[in-house]
Amino acid sequence: MMQTPLLLTDFVKRAERFFPNKLIISRTGETIHRIPYKEFGKRTRKLAEALTKLGMQHGTKVGSFAWNHHRHLEAYFGVPCSGAILHMINIRLSPEHIAYVINHAEDEILLVDADLLPLIEKLAPLLKTVRHYVIMQDGFDLPKTSLENVSSYEMILAEASDDYEFPEDLDENTPAGMCYTSATTGNPKGVVYTHRGIVLHSFALGLTDVMGLSERDIVLSVVPMFHANAWGLPFASVFFGTTQVLPGPGFTPQLLLDLVEQEKVSLTAGVPTIWLGVLKEQEKNPRDLSSLRAVVCGGSASPKGLIRAFEEKYGIPFIVGYGMTETTPIVSLSTLTSAMDNLSMDERIDMRALQGMTVPGLDVRIVNENGEVPWDGKTMGELTIRGPWVASEYYKDERTEEAFRDGWLYTGDIAVMTEDGYIKITDRTKDLIKSGGEWISSVDLENALMTHESVFEAAVIAVPHEKWQERPLACVVLKEEYVNSVTKEDLLSYLEGQFAKWWVPDNVVFLNEIPKTSVGKFLKASLRNDLAETYRVKETI
Amino acid sequence: MMQTPLLLTDFVKRAERFFPNKLIISRTGETIHRIPYKEFGKRTRKLAEALTKLGMQHGTKVGSFAWNHHRHLEAYFGVPCSGAILHMINIRLSPEHIAYVINHAEDEILLVDADLLPLIEKLAPLLKTVRHYVIMQDGFDLPKTSLENVSSYEMILAEASDDYEFPEDLDENTPAGMCYTSATTGNPKGVVYTHRGIVLHSFALGLTDVMGLSERDIVLSVVPMFHANAWGLPFASVFFGTTQVLPGPGFTPQLLLDLVEQEKVSLTAGVPTIWLGVLKEQEKNPRDLSSLRAVVCGGSASPKGLIRAFEEKYGIPFIVGYGMTETTPIVSLSTLTSAMDNLSMDERIDMRALQGMTVPGLDVRIVNENGEVPWDGKTMGELTIRGPWVASEYYKDERTEEAFRDGWLYTGDIAVMTEDGYIKITDRTKDLIKSGGEWISSVDLENALMTHESVFEAAVIAVPHEKWQERPLACVVLKEEYVNSVTKEDLLSYLEGQFAKWWVPDNVVFLNEIPKTSVGKFLKASLRNDLAETYRVKETI
């Protein structure tokens, strides 16, 4: 067989050749652009040429700090198709972590949305490797900025030629992209994606038994494109010539529903928080959702009430998925097999709420000290994953050793396997808090609290939240001398200077002691048992 | 990313784990077996162990000489998953060519259907490398045979253990299978398939925009499994846990329709000859075809009347495909894009009759002396193909140089590209005759005719045939002294000893001369123009 490499370049060429008139519908905040793939191809080639003029070479890291729009999509291809690496920076990290990931990845060029510029301007003095900034916005005019070496994205494209040819000699294992994922403690960990991994992942998304992504679909990617390749949809959509709707910055449930109705969206993907909001808006102000053939939901566990509303009331399959930054990211989906055709609605919703069946191409084992656990829906173990779109390491990070062992990724998620082979996540080994699809490190918050002069010890746990799924709750034992003088407000304002706003716990509960294991570790499971229901946040959305 | 190889082994493991109770429905001629994938996995492992005991090692060629049934499917996996190579021998080759391909491939073990044993017994003295024969039939008893070193398939399985573990250290570029394809002249040419190529081809078959092969399908593979991996369906079906119906030896249109109705077949694939017969039987004796979501047709051009009958009368999408032994084999399919939703029935049938759109993962160019031809539906050129499931050479064959140039496979097919990017084959460069999906070499027949003492010169051309699409017609110029003494019967019986029966032309037309090009080559296109309609065979099926 020919040793033809699996490359993203072929996705661009396929879209240009076969689907020149299919659209990318891109909301930038200023307007909605409707860009045919033929034009996308030209702009992507121009971007590649323009960045090459700015010094981008094989292996150069180019950071993107941007929302979901066509320029970000052009970077998704223009950078890796030239042999360089697109580092999709999570704009929701704390400023310290943003600086860390840019420095750690050694990004040389940053593509920054104009409305996110203030964030980057503040960090600029900390950035050690960035040589050039490219501002993404409609039009040629640069906003006022304190940055040096700044270009306008549209201007450098206007000055570039659209007959740029991507290099033909890339190896399929060439790095194409990078994302960082929050860690239990310490700095985020970097994952490098290769052309091969993303191409195979894209094939998987097109399988009828996975997402069945098709030329016929109109896909609304609500998942941020700075998050785990936006679950692979922007890549696979170019491969298949799928119409894409990119919702841009600051979208609301209203806007998303308007897009679904106006653009006749057939498939959309996002986190539970988003769908809770959308559902609430739809109840208030119904739109025509008849074009939707499925809603895919991942990032954290989906409440059954949410699943039921979509499945029962609107007749829209609500497919829960599981994945990680480390896995490109799709690992499993709660698609239903032919054996489940006769399930009752309740049974169907129970199946949908699981993390689902491993997609073809990956191998999943749930293991405990006795090896792989039986498929009984009861025996717990750690979820481990292997396959060609699973990372083999963290980028230049000694934490690689913990997670990657014997050829498997140890996810840190505790799960059981049902008799049908469906994954059910039951717990997390590492007590991360997932708020609105984003991770919050409990350990980092604890460490910060314990630097306050009044705090004897502190544990931070997740409590359920109707909108954000989980929010952090701080459990604090004060030193005796402070018991009546320090308030929860004191501690929260102490944290506010140190963390992103949404990391700061909603509440503080003062305890006499933190329960501990025999070796002195906090027994957080016990805390959650005692406190989670009491402090559940019923705040309406 | 992990360097996890793409291996067929993972297909077996996936079917065993996730679809243990899904069925392979296998007609052996004696009975119909219903074998769950769990049992298939055990039997495949037993086969691997049994063949290993018979000396099969990494790289050993094992030939199969068999119809479509579960034992052949077990060989499809048991052999390559052990690191050996399954050579699927086309039982319809001439005896000389069968002996050639077995010797050329250096097959050491032959798996032979009991009813095909007489063919192999006759050839056995010519076979230089075969050490052992394994007879595939129901039950343990061996038929009487003149062969030495013979085992019963079921007996060696009964003696093997089902906990055989496939090797874990195969490279994805390890050869997995071989097929030989008839050549314009001379011996058939060998193509070696790799694990990587077949795995990627299987992913493609599962894409919604290709065949959309799914766990939910019930697939009837009418294409013989000794033919181009039976278009990849047996492999992909195990990957996805699809129910398979294997129709065994000597099936009739009646039997195929009974299987469709009884097993609720959703997808089936075969050559036009088969569907013409099925259609005729269905008109006479209608079955319930409502389970069929599509019929796929390839191997030679499909008459529009056939497409219309399925599309219009039965409402079943009739999807024409194009592929070659060299391409694993699917290259393109006449699936319709969303842009074609509003076509009239006539326009729809016109699109379906094309060879269709290149599947994701491959690259097709139609080239002439000016480079790639424009997509105008008019400009002809040679179809060239590139991609990870396209062969890079013929196995130990100097004809490699003609066909594989500059990283592309030159197919020898002349085609145009429509404005939509759909391939339309217009001619063949090499004048092969395609009869019932099988190739007949006109040059070989000509060479044989010209060895007859009475023949001055001879050209063999294809004439249309309602059942077989094409049949050979011999155009003969006799030496003057034989003009009134030699009959067409004389010449046909002269050929009968030398070729498979179906290779022998249906008719001979005596001419005064064969038209020739300026360099003295036969102008077969001119002969076809003059004679094809006159000698069109309107024989009813």
XYZ file of C-alpha atoms in Angstrom, chain B residues 4-535:
532
model
C -1.029 2.404 18.521
C -1.008 0.480 15.236
C -4.106 0.107 13.053
C -4.666 -3.666 13.169
C -7.414 -6.105 12.169
C -6.908 -7.758 15.563
C -8.783 -4.839 17.116
C -11.787 -5.594 14.904
C -12.070 -9.121 16.320
C -11.644 -7.889 19.875
C -14.255 -5.159 19.387
C -16.823 -7.597 17.967
C -16.147 -10.065 20.798
C -16.450 -7.426 23.512
C -19.308 -5.255 22.329
C -21.362 -7.465 20.026
C -20.957 -11.030 21.332
C -24.522 -11.956 20.384
C -24.780 -10.319 16.972
C -24.867 -12.957 14.229
C -22.971 -14.188 11.220
C -25.581 -16.025 9.165
C -23.663 -18.417 6.965
C -25.000 -20.672 4.241
C -22.560 -23.481 3.523
C -24.727 -25.334 1.036
C -25.439 -28.055 3.582
C -27.176 -25.869 6.125
C -27.456 -22.306 7.397
C -25.284 -21.583 10.451
C -26.077 -18.743 12.845
C -22.832 -17.898 14.594
C -22.625 -15.165 17.232
C -19.538 -12.945 17.131
C -18.465 -14.372 20.481
C -18.277 -17.808 18.862
C -16.710 -16.299 15.734
C -13.956 -14.861 17.927
C -13.292 -18.242 19.545
C -13.253 -20.043 16.208
C -10.980 -17.399 14.690
C -8.541 -17.819 17.553
C -8.724 -21.604 17.189
C -8.026 -21.294 13.479
C -5.013 -19.105 14.196
C -3.689 -21.643 16.677
C -4.417 -24.618 14.390
C -2.685 -23.015 11.411
C 0.247 -22.076 13.613
C 0.553 -25.746 14.528
C 0.592 -26.499 10.787
C 3.589 -24.206 10.425
C 1.983 -20.819 9.744
C 4.376 -18.083 10.855
C 4.718 -14.343 10.483
C 4.606 -13.696 6.721
C 3.415 -17.180 5.685
C 0.994 -17.069 2.758
C -2.188 -19.051 3.312
C -4.427 -19.418 0.268
C -8.214 -19.577 0.440
C -10.229 -21.189 -2.329
C -13.738 -20.737 -1.091
C -17.209 -19.223 -1.318
C -18.753 -16.688 1.060
C -19.299 -18.406 4.408
C -18.277 -18.154 8.040
C -15.158 -20.296 7.628
C -13.854 -17.980 4.958
C -14.607 -15.048 7.291
C -12.667 -16.782 10.075
C -9.722 -17.063 7.672
C -10.112 -13.348 6.793
C -9.111 -12.629 10.407
C -7.417 -15.730 11.826
C -4.635 -15.597 9.247
C -3.700 -11.864 9.241
C -4.253 -11.366 12.970
C -1.451 -13.916 13.436
C 0.870 -11.912 11.221
C 0.410 -14.201 8.206
C -1.130 -13.278 4.840
C -4.415 -14.560 3.426
C -4.257 -14.987 -0.338
C -7.857 -14.951 -1.552
C -7.687 -16.992 -4.757
C -10.181 -16.165 -7.486
C -11.751 -19.556 -8.217
C -12.893 -18.288 -11.614
C -9.406 -17.896 -13.035
C -8.301 -20.449 -15.616
C -6.586 -23.499 -14.089
C -3.253 -22.267 -15.432
C -3.729 -18.909 -13.784
C -4.831 -20.507 -10.528
C -1.646 -22.548 -10.485
C 0.335 -19.438 -11.385
C -1.048 -17.276 -8.589
C -0.587 -19.978 -5.938
C 3.003 -20.547 -7.026
C 3.731 -16.858 -7.451
C 2.326 -15.968 -4.037
C 4.155 -19.004 -2.578
C 1.122 -20.184 -0.660
C 2.113 -22.842 1.872
C -1.279 -23.828 3.196
C -4.501 -23.920 1.152
C -7.963 -23.664 2.698
C -10.281 -25.277 0.160
C -14.039 -25.667 0.036
C -14.934 -29.356 -0.309
C -17.013 -28.712 -3.435
C -14.074 -26.948 -5.089
C -11.672 -29.771 -4.293
C -11.766 -31.357 -7.788
C -10.347 -28.148 -9.281
C -7.443 -28.130 -6.841
C -6.816 -31.886 -7.136
C -6.208 -31.469 -10.859
C -3.762 -28.626 -10.233
C -1.962 -30.160 -7.273
C 0.949 -31.572 -9.301
C 1.699 -28.040 -10.541
C 1.738 -26.441 -7.081
C 5.302 -25.938 -5.933
C 4.956 -24.412 -2.492
C 1.785 -25.844 -0.941
C 2.632 -28.118 1.986
C -0.796 -28.666 3.456
C -4.469 -28.619 2.478
C -7.314 -27.849 4.865
C -10.768 -28.841 3.635
C -13.630 -26.554 4.652
C -16.989 -28.260 5.054
C -19.565 -29.007 7.728
C -18.497 -31.897 9.955
C -15.210 -33.677 10.609
C -15.148 -36.289 7.829
C -12.718 -35.703 5.031
C -13.953 -36.314 1.500
C -12.073 -38.822 -0.620
C -9.176 -37.011 -2.198
C -6.046 -37.623 -4.190
C -4.272 -34.879 -2.224
C -1.659 -35.571 0.432
C -1.270 -33.700 3.725
C -4.933 -32.950 4.138
C -6.783 -31.883 7.289
C -10.410 -31.247 8.077
C -11.045 -27.603 9.019
C -13.525 -28.517 11.713
C -11.220 -31.186 13.110
C -8.214 -28.896 13.481
C -10.481 -26.323 15.120
C -11.861 -28.940 17.503
C -8.307 -29.784 18.536
C -7.279 -26.154 19.096
C -7.762 -23.932 22.120
C -9.861 -20.779 21.960
C -7.667 -18.745 24.285
C -5.060 -18.144 21.615
C -3.799 -14.574 21.923
C -2.975 -12.720 18.737
C 0.515 -11.221 18.731
C 0.618 -7.695 20.184
C 3.652 -6.507 18.289
C 2.449 -6.289 14.695
C 3.305 -3.197 12.734
C 0.325 -1.642 10.957
C 2.116 -1.966 7.617
C 2.295 -5.747 8.006
C 0.782 -7.461 4.946
C -2.633 -8.924 5.761
C -4.006 -10.166 2.465
C -3.411 -10.668 -1.230
C -5.570 -10.765 -4.328
C -4.551 -11.184 -7.948
C -6.178 -9.204 -10.705
C -6.399 -10.271 -14.333
C -4.069 -8.478 -16.683
C -4.609 -7.332 -20.254
C -2.144 -9.942 -21.240
C -0.084 -12.475 -19.385
C -0.491 -13.706 -15.866
C -2.632 -12.065 -13.189
C -0.959 -9.373 -11.107
C -0.756 -9.619 -7.317
C -1.814 -6.913 -4.875
C -0.799 -7.020 -1.208
C -3.104 -5.417 1.369
C -1.826 -4.210 4.729
C -3.569 -4.007 8.089
C -3.358 -0.209 7.896
C -4.934 -0.110 4.444
C -7.828 -2.373 5.380
C -8.465 -0.587 8.690
C -8.624 2.829 7.005
C -10.815 1.411 4.224
C -13.143 0.020 6.899
C -13.395 3.427 8.584
C -14.353 4.857 5.184
C -17.137 2.287 4.685
C -18.633 3.322 8.024
C -18.839 7.006 7.102
C -22.383 8.267 6.719
C -21.332 9.881 3.431
C -19.917 6.619 2.050
C -21.839 3.417 2.867
C -22.715 4.395 6.410
C -22.097 0.807 7.465
C -23.458 0.470 10.991
C -24.029 -1.983 13.794
C -27.689 -1.609 12.835
C -27.152 -2.994 9.339
C -27.759 -6.521 8.181
C -25.345 -6.911 5.293
C -25.633 -9.466 2.526
C -22.255 -9.689 0.750
C -23.017 -11.113 -2.654
C -19.618 -10.080 -4.029
C -17.435 -13.191 -3.798
C -15.002 -13.147 -0.901
C -12.271 -14.217 -3.335
C -12.724 -10.840 -5.013
C -11.067 -7.646 -3.801
C -11.785 -8.264 -0.103
C -15.477 -8.621 -1.073
C -15.348 -4.820 -1.320
C -14.269 -4.592 2.302
C -17.644 -5.454 3.804
C -16.600 -8.609 5.723
C -13.815 -6.635 7.400
C -15.817 -3.523 8.202
C -18.802 -5.543 9.413
C -16.713 -7.218 12.108
C -15.333 -3.779 13.103
C -18.797 -2.322 13.587
C -20.539 -5.454 14.904
C -22.792 -5.577 11.864
C -24.925 -8.667 11.260
C -23.575 -10.470 8.191
C -25.378 -12.773 5.788
C -22.986 -14.912 3.727
C -24.787 -16.653 0.885
C -22.398 -19.571 0.278
C -21.993 -21.516 -2.955
C -24.260 -21.685 -5.977
C -26.778 -19.074 -4.924
C -29.617 -18.044 -7.217
C -31.670 -14.842 -7.479
C -34.433 -16.753 -5.658
C -32.119 -17.587 -2.779
C -30.788 -14.024 -2.500
C -34.307 -12.604 -2.381
C -35.335 -15.173 0.211
C -32.363 -14.158 2.349
C -33.228 -10.459 2.007
C -36.793 -11.111 3.100
C -36.108 -13.645 5.847
C -33.078 -11.983 7.400
C -34.350 -8.430 6.851
C -31.211 -7.446 4.965
C -30.617 -3.693 4.995
C -27.599 -3.396 2.689
C -26.246 -5.598 -0.061
C -23.479 -5.370 -2.631
C -22.807 -7.122 -5.916
C -22.235 -6.771 -9.652
C -24.902 -5.644 -12.168
C -25.429 -9.200 -13.480
C -26.603 -10.267 -10.041
C -29.040 -7.383 -9.692
C -30.444 -7.941 -13.170
C -31.238 -11.524 -12.176
C -32.619 -10.489 -8.812
C -34.820 -7.869 -10.427
C -36.252 -10.362 -12.895
C -37.038 -12.825 -10.113
C -38.573 -10.065 -7.987
C -40.898 -9.071 -10.860
C -42.030 -12.684 -11.198
C -42.294 -13.511 -7.559
C -42.222 -10.405 -5.345
C -40.638 -10.551 -1.878
C -40.794 -7.955 0.869
C -37.787 -5.705 0.234
C -38.757 -3.015 2.718
C -35.742 -3.737 4.936
C -33.292 -2.737 2.182
C -31.914 0.774 2.712
C -29.526 0.540 -0.260
C -28.144 -1.736 -2.956
C -24.520 -1.118 -3.884
C -23.408 -2.102 -7.355
C -19.953 -2.206 -8.848
C -17.606 -4.235 -10.988
C -18.895 -2.839 -14.262
C -21.234 -0.144 -15.521
C -24.852 -0.417 -14.394
C -27.612 -0.127 -17.019
C -29.903 2.798 -16.243
C -32.960 0.559 -16.543
C -31.629 -1.448 -13.623
C -31.011 1.664 -11.522
C -34.464 3.022 -12.392
C -36.213 -0.177 -11.382
C -34.684 -0.121 -7.902
C -34.958 3.643 -7.379
C -38.366 4.296 -8.885
C -40.343 1.075 -8.545
C -38.963 -0.155 -5.212
C -37.772 3.132 -3.702
C -34.389 1.592 -2.882
C -31.281 3.763 -3.420
C -29.131 2.004 -6.016
C -25.571 3.184 -5.442
C -23.027 2.584 -8.156
C -19.441 2.322 -7.030
C -16.015 2.216 -8.567
C -13.016 0.376 -7.313
C -10.208 -1.943 -8.262
C -8.359 -4.871 -6.763
C -5.503 -2.368 -6.437
C -7.577 -0.052 -4.205
C -8.845 -2.417 -1.438
C -11.201 -1.607 -3.422
C -13.628 1.290 -2.830
C -12.638 4.517 -4.616
C -15.936 6.282 -5.286
C -19.676 5.861 -4.869
C -22.652 7.539 -6.523
C -24.065 8.759 -3.243
C -25.962 12.004 -3.715
C -25.046 15.200 -1.887
C -27.460 17.636 -0.300
C -27.102 19.826 -3.415
C -28.870 17.062 -5.388
C -31.952 16.755 -3.206
C -34.161 18.474 -5.728
C -33.180 16.474 -8.790
C -35.924 14.941 -10.903
C -36.035 11.131 -11.010
C -34.345 11.146 -14.416
C -31.556 13.430 -13.235
C -31.192 11.323 -10.118
C -30.757 8.171 -12.167
C -28.202 9.928 -14.354
C -26.175 10.776 -11.233
C -26.510 7.249 -9.830
C -25.171 5.781 -13.064
C -21.883 7.663 -12.647
C -18.984 6.133 -10.775
C -19.558 8.848 -8.185
C -17.663 10.959 -5.693
C -14.228 10.024 -4.377
C -14.521 8.785 -0.799
C -12.855 10.775 2.006
C -9.261 9.627 2.409
C -8.437 9.119 -1.280
C -7.322 11.522 -3.953
C -8.360 11.078 -7.588
C -7.095 13.039 -10.590
C -8.060 12.540 -14.206
C -5.034 13.500 -16.235
C -4.125 13.909 -19.860
C -1.083 15.365 -21.569
C -2.010 18.809 -20.197
C -2.196 17.716 -16.569
C -5.428 17.410 -14.582
C -8.449 17.753 -16.862
C -11.058 20.427 -16.110
C -14.239 19.317 -14.314
C -16.429 19.830 -17.328
C -17.899 16.401 -17.914
C -16.276 16.371 -21.348
C -12.500 16.344 -21.261
C -11.188 12.791 -21.094
C -8.084 11.605 -19.336
C -6.731 8.619 -17.470
C -8.063 8.086 -13.981
C -5.263 8.151 -11.399
C -5.617 7.424 -7.689
C -3.570 8.034 -4.574
C -4.208 7.191 -0.950
C -3.480 4.999 2.033
C -5.522 2.032 0.775
C -4.091 2.129 -2.754
C -1.421 -0.405 -3.705
C 2.051 0.936 -4.417
C 3.131 -1.979 -6.596
C 2.262 -5.356 -8.063
C 3.752 -8.152 -6.020
C 7.110 -9.162 -7.491
C 6.018 -8.065 -10.935
C 7.791 -5.873 -13.449
C 4.435 -4.521 -14.637
C 4.554 -2.314 -11.534
C 6.364 0.321 -13.533
C 3.546 0.860 -16.031
C 0.849 1.371 -13.437
C 2.541 3.080 -10.494
C 4.199 6.347 -11.402
C 5.045 9.498 -9.425
C 3.167 8.230 -6.377
C -0.076 7.617 -8.306
C -1.847 4.500 -9.554
C -2.617 4.845 -13.270
C -5.801 2.823 -13.609
C -5.916 2.376 -17.361
C -9.492 3.673 -17.203
C -10.424 6.679 -19.277
C -12.816 9.018 -17.526
C -14.239 12.502 -17.342
C -15.035 14.492 -14.188
C -18.419 16.176 -13.939
C -18.774 19.679 -12.572
C -19.851 18.169 -9.249
C -16.653 16.129 -9.040
C -18.290 12.827 -9.969
C -16.214 10.334 -11.929
C -17.617 8.995 -15.194
C -15.679 6.153 -16.758
C -15.925 6.462 -20.521
C -13.604 3.789 -21.813
C -10.821 1.447 -20.939
C -7.379 1.944 -22.295
C -6.674 -1.683 -22.425
C -9.719 -3.290 -23.973
C -10.425 -5.737 -21.220
C -13.816 -7.383 -21.443
C -15.889 -7.384 -18.270
C -18.279 -10.300 -18.190
C -20.473 -10.649 -15.127
C -18.024 -8.609 -13.104
C -15.061 -10.749 -14.130
C -12.366 -9.607 -16.512
C -11.532 -11.430 -19.718
C -8.322 -10.549 -21.472
C -8.972 -9.923 -25.158
C -5.272 -10.091 -25.867
C -4.904 -13.551 -24.368
C -7.772 -14.841 -26.530
C -6.332 -13.185 -29.621
C -2.957 -14.701 -28.990
C -4.523 -18.153 -28.649
C -6.623 -17.763 -31.800
C -3.604 -16.711 -33.732
C -1.879 -19.975 -32.881
C -4.567 -21.824 -34.892
C -3.183 -22.886 -38.241
C -6.062 -21.311 -40.173
C -5.945 -17.867 -38.577
C -4.216 -14.941 -40.256
C -5.116 -12.388 -37.591
C -7.673 -12.028 -34.849
C -9.015 -9.315 -32.568
C -11.350 -9.917 -29.658
C -13.702 -7.143 -28.633
C -16.452 -6.698 -26.101
C -20.048 -6.654 -27.259
C -22.909 -5.675 -24.957
C -24.796 -8.492 -23.280
C -27.997 -8.030 -21.332
C -27.082 -10.447 -18.586
C -23.274 -10.366 -18.445
C -22.854 -6.704 -19.511
C -20.164 -7.735 -21.976
C -19.159 -10.877 -23.802
C -16.188 -11.403 -26.048
C -16.666 -11.482 -29.802
C -13.842 -12.891 -31.914
C -13.096 -11.048 -35.168
C -11.027 -13.346 -37.348
C -9.282 -13.028 -40.702
C -8.612 -16.521 -42.105
C -5.673 -17.426 -44.267
C -6.885 -17.630 -47.866
C -6.522 -21.382 -48.114
C -8.848 -21.963 -45.102
C -11.622 -19.544 -46.020
C -14.196 -22.151 -46.871
C -12.984 -25.035 -44.753
C -12.818 -23.620 -41.201
C -15.998 -22.841 -39.224
C -16.611 -20.725 -36.151
C -17.273 -23.981 -34.252
C -13.774 -25.178 -35.121
C -12.208 -22.077 -33.637
C -14.375 -21.990 -30.513
C -13.708 -25.622 -29.688
C -10.016 -24.908 -30.230
C -10.240 -22.262 -27.487
C -12.333 -24.378 -25.143
C -9.437 -26.537 -24.125
C -7.305 -23.545 -23.230
C -9.561 -21.205 -21.262
C -12.207 -21.206 -18.584
C -15.554 -21.837 -20.284
C -16.853 -18.331 -19.699
C -13.787 -16.814 -21.335
C -14.572 -18.447 -24.684
C -16.241 -15.953 -27.076
C -19.915 -16.459 -27.824
C -19.425 -15.886 -31.521
C -16.887 -15.458 -34.289
C -17.214 -13.006 -37.120
C -15.043 -13.496 -40.190
C -13.617 -10.332 -41.717
C -11.409 -9.516 -44.636
C -9.113 -7.447 -42.514
C -8.749 -5.963 -39.025
C -8.609 -2.156 -39.115
C -5.290 -0.888 -37.806
C -3.631 2.247 -36.529
C -0.777 3.858 -38.369
C 1.686 1.868 -36.301
C -0.108 -1.365 -37.120
C -2.005 -1.810 -33.849
C -5.549 -3.126 -34.022
C -8.104 -0.326 -34.009
C -10.456 -2.043 -31.637
C -12.510 1.050 -31.006
C -13.370 1.040 -34.703
C -14.275 -2.659 -34.591
C -16.512 -2.035 -31.614
C -18.202 0.829 -33.422
C -18.859 -1.377 -36.424
C -19.850 -4.579 -34.708
C -20.994 -4.065 -31.158
C -24.620 -3.279 -31.917
C -24.954 -6.017 -34.551
C -23.651 -8.646 -32.171
